[in-house]
mmCIF file of C-alpha atoms in Angstrom:
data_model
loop_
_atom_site.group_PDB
_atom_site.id
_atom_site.type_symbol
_atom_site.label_atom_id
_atom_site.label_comp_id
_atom_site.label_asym_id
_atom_site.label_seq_id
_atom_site.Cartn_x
_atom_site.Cartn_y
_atom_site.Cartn_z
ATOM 1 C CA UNK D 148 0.000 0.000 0.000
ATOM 2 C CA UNK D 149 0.980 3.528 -1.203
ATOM 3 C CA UNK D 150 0.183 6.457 0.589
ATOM 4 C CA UNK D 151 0.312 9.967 -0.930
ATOM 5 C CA UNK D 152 -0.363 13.485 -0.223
ATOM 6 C CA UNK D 153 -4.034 15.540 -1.223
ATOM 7 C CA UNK D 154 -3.966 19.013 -0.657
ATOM 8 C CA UNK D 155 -6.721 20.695 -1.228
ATOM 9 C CA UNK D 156 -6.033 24.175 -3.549
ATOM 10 C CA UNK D 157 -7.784 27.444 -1.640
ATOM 11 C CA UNK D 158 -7.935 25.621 1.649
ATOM 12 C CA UNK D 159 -5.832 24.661 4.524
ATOM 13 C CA UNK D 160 -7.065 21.364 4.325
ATOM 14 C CA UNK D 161 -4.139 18.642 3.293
ATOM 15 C CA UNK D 162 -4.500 14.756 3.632
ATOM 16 C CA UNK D 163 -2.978 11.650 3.614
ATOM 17 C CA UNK D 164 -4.626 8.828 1.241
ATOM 18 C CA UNK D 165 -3.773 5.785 0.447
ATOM 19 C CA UNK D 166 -4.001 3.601 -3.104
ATOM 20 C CA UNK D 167 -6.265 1.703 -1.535
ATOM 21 C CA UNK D 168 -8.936 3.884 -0.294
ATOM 22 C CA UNK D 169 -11.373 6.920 -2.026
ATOM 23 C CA UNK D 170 -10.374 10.125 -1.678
ATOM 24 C CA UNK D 171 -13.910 10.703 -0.175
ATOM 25 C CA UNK D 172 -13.332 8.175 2.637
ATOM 26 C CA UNK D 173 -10.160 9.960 3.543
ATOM 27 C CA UNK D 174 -11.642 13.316 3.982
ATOM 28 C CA UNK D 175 -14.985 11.890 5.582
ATOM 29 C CA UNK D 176 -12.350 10.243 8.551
ATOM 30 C CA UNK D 177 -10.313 13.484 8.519
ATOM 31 C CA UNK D 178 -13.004 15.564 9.267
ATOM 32 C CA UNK D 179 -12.618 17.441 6.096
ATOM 33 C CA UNK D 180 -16.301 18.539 4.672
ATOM 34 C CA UNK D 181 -16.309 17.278 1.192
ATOM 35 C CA UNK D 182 -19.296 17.539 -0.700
ATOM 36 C CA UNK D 183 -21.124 14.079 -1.517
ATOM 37 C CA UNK D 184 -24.600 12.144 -2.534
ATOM 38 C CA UNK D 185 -24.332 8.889 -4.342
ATOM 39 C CA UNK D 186 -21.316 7.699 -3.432
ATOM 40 C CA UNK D 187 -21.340 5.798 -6.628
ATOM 41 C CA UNK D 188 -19.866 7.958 -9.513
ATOM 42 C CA UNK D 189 -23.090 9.471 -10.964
ATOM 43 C CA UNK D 190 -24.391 12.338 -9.376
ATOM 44 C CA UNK D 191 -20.728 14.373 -9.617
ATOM 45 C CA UNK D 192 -21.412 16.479 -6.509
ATOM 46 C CA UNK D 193 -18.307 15.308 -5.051
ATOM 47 C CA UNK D 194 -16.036 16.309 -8.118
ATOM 48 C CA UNK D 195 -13.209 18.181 -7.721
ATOM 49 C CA UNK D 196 -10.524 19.550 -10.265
ATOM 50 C CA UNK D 197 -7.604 17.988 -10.747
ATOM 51 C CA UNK D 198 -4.877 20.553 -10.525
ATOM 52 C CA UNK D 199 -1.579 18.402 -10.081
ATOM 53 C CA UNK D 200 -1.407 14.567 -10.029
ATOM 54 C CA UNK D 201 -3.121 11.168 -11.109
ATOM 55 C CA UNK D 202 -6.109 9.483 -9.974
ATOM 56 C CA UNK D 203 -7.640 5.947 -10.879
ATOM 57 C CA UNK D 204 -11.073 5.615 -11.417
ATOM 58 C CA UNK D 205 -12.445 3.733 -13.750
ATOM 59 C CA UNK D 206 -15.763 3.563 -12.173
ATOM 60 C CA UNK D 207 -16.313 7.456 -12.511
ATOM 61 C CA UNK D 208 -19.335 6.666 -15.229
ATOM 62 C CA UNK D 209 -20.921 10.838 -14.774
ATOM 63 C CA UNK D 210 -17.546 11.775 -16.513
ATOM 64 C CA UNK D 211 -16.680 11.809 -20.299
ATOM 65 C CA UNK D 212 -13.625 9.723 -21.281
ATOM 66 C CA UNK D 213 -12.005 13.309 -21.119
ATOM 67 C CA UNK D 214 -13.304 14.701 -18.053
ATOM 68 C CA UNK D 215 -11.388 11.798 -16.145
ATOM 69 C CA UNK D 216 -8.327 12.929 -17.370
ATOM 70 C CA UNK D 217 -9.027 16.459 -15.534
ATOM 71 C CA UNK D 218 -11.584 15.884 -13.075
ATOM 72 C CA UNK D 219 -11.917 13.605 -10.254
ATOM 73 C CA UNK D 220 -14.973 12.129 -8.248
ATOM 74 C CA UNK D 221 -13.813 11.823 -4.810
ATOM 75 C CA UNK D 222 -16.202 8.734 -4.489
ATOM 76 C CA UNK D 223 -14.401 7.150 -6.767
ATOM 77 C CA UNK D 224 -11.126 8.109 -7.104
ATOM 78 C CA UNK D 225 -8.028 6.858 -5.370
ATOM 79 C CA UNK D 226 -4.249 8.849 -5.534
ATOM 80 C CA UNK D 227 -1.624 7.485 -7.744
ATOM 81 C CA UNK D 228 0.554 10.577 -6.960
ATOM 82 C CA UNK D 229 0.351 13.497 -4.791
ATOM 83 C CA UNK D 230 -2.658 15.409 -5.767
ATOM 84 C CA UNK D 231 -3.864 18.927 -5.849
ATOM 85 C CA UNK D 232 -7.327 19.014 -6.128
ATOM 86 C CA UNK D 233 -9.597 22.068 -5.787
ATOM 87 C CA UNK D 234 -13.664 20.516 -4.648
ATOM 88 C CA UNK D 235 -16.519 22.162 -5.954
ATOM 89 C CA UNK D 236 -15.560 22.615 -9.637
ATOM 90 C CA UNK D 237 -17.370 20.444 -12.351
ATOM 91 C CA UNK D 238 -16.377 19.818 -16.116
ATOM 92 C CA UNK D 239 -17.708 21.645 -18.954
ATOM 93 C CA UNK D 240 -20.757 19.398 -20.002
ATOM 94 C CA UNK D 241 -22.273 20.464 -16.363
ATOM 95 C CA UNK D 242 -21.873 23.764 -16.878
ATOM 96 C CA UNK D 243 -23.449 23.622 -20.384
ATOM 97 C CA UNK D 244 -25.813 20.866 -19.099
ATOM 98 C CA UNK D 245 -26.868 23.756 -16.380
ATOM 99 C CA UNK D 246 -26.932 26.831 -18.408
ATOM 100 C CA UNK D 247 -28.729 25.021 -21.579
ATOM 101 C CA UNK D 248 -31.633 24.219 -18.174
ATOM 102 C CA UNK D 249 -31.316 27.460 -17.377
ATOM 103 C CA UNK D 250 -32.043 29.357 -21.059
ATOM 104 C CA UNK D 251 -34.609 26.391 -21.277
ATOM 105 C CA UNK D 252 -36.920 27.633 -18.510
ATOM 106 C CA UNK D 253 -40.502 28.743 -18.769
ATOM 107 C CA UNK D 254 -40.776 32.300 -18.317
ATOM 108 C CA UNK D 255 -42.450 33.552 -14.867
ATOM 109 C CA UNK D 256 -46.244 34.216 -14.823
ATOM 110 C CA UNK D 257 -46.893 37.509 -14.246
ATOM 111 C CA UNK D 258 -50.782 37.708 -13.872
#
């Protein structure tokens, strides 16, 4: 087993993870409030930028082959370096997915 450093980019906030275990398990025991929901790849809350480093995680299926070469989901993921990561950013078909919503709403009644 492998450990390896995950700091977190904008935060104080640096861990220790192993190659064995999800980044999202590490911060849950650390204390570290990472954002989370399905715990099983497909809901991306828990996605984070990947600033420096590797990740595997080939069960990531809410990414695009692309995505999961610069975006990781915590739930998923496990180090295979020393990361940077900054949480809370998500890849470019959520923000389209969520603007395309947004232009796609029904205007307000105003009766």
């Amino acid at each position: 087993m492998t450990e390896y450093t995950v700091e977190f980019v904008g935060t104080d906030e640096t861990i220790t993870v192993s190659d064995k275990e999800t980044i999202l398990n590490a911060c849950l025991e650390a204390g570290i409030a990472q954002e989370y929901s399905c715990r099983v790849g497909m809901c991306l809350a828990c996605s984070a930028e990947i600033i420096e480093g590797d990740v595997a995680q080939p069960a990531a299926r809410g990414f695009t082959d692309d995505e999961k070469e610069n975006y990781a989901l915590t739930c998923m993921a496990r180090p295979q370096s020393d990361l940077k990561l900054e949480r809370g950013v998500y890849p470019p078909s959520i923000e389209t997915d969520a603007t395309s919503g947004a232009a796609n709403a029904a205007p307000a009644d105003d009766d």
